[in-house]
Short mmCIF file of C-alpha atoms in Angstrom, two decimals:
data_model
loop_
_atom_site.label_atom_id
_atom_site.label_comp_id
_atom_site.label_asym_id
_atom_site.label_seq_id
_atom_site.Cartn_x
_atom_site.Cartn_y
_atom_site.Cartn_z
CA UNK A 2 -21.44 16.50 -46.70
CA UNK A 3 -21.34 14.27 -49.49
CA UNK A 4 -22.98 10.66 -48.97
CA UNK A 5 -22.09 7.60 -50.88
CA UNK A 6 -22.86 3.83 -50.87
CA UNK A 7 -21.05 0.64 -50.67
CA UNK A 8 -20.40 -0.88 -53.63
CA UNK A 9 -22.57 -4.79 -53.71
CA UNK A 10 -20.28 -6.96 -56.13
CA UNK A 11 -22.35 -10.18 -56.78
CA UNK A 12 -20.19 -13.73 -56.86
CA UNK A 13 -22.55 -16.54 -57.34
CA UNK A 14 -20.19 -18.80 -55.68
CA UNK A 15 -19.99 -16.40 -52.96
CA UNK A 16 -21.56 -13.97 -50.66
CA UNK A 17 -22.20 -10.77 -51.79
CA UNK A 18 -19.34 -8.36 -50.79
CA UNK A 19 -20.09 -5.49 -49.63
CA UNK A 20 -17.14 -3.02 -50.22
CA UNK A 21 -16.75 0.40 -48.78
CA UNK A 22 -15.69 3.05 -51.81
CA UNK A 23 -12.94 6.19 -51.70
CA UNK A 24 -12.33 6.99 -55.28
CA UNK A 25 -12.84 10.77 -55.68
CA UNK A 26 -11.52 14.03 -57.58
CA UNK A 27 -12.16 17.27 -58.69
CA UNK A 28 -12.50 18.05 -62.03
CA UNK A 29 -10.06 20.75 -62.93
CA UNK A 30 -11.15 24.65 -62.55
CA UNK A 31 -15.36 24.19 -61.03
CA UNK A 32 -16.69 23.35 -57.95
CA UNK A 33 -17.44 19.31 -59.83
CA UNK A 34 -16.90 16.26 -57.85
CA UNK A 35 -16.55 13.00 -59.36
CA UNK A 36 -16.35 10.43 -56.92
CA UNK A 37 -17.52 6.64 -56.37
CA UNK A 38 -20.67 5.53 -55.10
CA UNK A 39 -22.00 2.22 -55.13
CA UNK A 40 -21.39 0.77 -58.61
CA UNK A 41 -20.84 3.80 -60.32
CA UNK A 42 -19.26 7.27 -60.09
CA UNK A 43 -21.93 10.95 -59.58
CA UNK A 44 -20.20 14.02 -60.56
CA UNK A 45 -21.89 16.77 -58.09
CA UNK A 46 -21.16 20.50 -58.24
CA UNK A 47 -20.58 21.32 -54.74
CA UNK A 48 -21.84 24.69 -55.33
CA UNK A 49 -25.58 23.21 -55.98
CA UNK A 50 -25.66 25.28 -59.99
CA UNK A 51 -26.49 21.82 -61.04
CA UNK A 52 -28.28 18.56 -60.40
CA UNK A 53 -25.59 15.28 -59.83
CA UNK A 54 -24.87 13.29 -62.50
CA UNK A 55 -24.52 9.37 -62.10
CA UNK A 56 -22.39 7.12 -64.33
CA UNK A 57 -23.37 3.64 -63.83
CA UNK A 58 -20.34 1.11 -64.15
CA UNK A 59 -22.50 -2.17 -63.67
CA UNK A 60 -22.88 -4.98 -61.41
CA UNK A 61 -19.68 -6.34 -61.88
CA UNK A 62 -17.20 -3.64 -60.67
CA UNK A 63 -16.69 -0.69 -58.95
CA UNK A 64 -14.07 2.58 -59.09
CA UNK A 65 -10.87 2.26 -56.67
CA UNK A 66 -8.87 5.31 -58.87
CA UNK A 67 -10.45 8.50 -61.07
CA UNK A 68 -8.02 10.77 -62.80
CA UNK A 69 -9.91 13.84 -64.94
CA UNK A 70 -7.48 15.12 -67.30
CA UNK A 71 -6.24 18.67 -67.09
CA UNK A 72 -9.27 20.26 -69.50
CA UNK A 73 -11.58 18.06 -67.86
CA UNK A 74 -12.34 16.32 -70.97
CA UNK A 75 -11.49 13.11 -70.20
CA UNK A 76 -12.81 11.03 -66.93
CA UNK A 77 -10.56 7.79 -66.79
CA UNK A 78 -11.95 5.46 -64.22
CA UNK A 79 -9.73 1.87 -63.06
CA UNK A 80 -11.62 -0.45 -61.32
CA UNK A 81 -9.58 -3.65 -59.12
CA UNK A 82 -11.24 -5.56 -56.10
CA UNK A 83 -9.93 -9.21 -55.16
CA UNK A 84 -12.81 -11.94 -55.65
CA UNK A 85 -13.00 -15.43 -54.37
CA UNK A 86 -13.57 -18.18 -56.34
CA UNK A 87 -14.16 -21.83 -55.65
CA UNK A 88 -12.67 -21.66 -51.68
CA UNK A 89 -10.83 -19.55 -49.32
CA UNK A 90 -7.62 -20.30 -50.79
CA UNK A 91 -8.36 -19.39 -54.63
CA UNK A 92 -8.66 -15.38 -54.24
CA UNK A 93 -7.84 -13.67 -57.85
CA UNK A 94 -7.76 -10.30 -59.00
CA UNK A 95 -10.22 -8.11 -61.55
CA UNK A 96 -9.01 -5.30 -63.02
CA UNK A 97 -10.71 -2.81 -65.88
CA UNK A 98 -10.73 0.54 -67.08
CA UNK A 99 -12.73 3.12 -68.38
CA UNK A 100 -12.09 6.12 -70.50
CA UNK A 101 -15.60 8.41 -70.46
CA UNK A 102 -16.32 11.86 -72.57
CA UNK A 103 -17.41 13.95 -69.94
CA UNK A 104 -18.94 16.10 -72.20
CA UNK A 105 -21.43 13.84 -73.53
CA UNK A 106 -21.47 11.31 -70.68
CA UNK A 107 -20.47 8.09 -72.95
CA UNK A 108 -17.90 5.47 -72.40
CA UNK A 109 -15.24 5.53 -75.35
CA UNK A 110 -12.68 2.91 -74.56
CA UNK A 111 -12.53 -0.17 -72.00
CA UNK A 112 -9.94 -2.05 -71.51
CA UNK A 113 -10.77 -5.54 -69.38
CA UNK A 114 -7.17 -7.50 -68.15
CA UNK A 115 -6.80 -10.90 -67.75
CA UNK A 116 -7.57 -12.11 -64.17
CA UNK A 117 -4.29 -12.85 -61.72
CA UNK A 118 -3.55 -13.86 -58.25
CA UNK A 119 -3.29 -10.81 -55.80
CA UNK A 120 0.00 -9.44 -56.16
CA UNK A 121 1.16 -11.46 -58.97
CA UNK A 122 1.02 -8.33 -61.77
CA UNK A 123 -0.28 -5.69 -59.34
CA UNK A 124 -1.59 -2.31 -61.52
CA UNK A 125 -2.58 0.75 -60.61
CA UNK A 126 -4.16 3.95 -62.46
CA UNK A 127 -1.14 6.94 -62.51
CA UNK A 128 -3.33 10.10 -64.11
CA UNK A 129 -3.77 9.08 -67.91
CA UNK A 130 -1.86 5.57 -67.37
CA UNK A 131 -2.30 2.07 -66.22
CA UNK A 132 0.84 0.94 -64.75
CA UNK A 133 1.35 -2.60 -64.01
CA UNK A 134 4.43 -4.22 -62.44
CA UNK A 135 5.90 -7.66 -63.33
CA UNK A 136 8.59 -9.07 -60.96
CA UNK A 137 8.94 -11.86 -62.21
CA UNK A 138 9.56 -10.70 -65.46
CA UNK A 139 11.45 -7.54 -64.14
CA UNK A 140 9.25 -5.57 -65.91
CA UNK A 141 6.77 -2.07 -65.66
CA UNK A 142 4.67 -1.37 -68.08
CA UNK A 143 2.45 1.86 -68.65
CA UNK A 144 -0.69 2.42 -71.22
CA UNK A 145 -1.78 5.54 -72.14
CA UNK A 146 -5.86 4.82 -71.87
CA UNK A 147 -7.13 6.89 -74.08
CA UNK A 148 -4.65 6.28 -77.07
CA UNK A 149 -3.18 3.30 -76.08
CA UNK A 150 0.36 3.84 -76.43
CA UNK A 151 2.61 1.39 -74.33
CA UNK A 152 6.11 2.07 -72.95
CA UNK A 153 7.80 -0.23 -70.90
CA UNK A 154 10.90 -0.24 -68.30
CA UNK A 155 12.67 -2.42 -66.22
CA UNK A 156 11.09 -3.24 -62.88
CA UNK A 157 10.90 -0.59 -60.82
CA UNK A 158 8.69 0.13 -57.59
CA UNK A 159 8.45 3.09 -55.48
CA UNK A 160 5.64 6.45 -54.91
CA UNK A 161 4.42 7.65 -58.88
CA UNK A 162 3.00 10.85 -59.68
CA UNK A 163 1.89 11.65 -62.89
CA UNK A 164 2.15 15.54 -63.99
CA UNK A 165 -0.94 17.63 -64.52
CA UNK A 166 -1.35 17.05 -67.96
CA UNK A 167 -0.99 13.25 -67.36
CA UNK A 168 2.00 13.43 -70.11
CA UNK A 169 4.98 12.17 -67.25
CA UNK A 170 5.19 9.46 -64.59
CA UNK A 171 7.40 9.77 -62.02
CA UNK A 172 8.91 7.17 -59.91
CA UNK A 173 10.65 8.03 -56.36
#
């Protein structure tokens, strides 16, 4: 058994939210579990040769997607959750990522987005690669995190899978 807490997201406009987190993956070739707890993400050998570590992502956010790259170098973290603003009607979403050096435990590249209306430019973490969708536009767009190469298509939805090495996307 593995427990984890809620993430608390403070508004001060708001309530605090109280969100329940899922966010989890092994890191390739060990018994290592990174996963999401609270605000932040513990990486726990399941096979108890080591203590966890915790990566603290602040108040402000918390981890819907983790993709480790293939060598387990690389621990990219994308963070979304719909917040309320002024009333009921007014919801927006947040959305950052995080590239961290596993090795040495330190962030080396966020990227914050502008804010948008649920739905409006949904995005989504596909291994090394934030895709985000455009309809309006008729436009996808991917970024490699970590050397922030962009490439972009026309519209297209569908299931995406991102190979091993997190080199390919591919849409069904």
């Amino acid at each position: 058994d593995v427990p984890h807490d809620h993430a608390r997201l403070v508004d001060p406009k708001q309530d605090p939210y109280v969100l329940p987190v899922g966010a989890m993956m092994f890191l390739p070739g060990s018994s290592r579990l990174a996963y999401a707890d609270a605000n932040g993400i513990v990486i726990r050998d399941l096979a108890g040769s080591s203590p966890p570590v915790f990566i603290d992502l602040g108040p402000d956010m918390f981890a819907s997607e983790l993709y480790v790259s293939a060598d387990g170098r690389w621990l990219y973290v994308f963070m979304d959750w719909e917040k309320t603003n002024d009333f009921p009607s007014n919801y927006t979403s947040v959305y950052r990522a995080q590239v961290w050096d596993l090795a040495t435990l330190k962030k080396i590249r966020q990227q914050d987005y502008p804010v948008v209306r649920p739905n409006e430019k949904p995005m989504e973490l596909i291994g090394t690669w934030v895709v985000q969708d455009d309809a309006e536009a008729g436009t996808t767009q991917a970024t490699d995190l970590l050397t922030g190469a962009t490439h972009g298509w026309p519209f297209r939805r569908g299931w995406r899978y991102a190979s091993p090495d997190g080199r390919t996307i591919l849409w069904f």
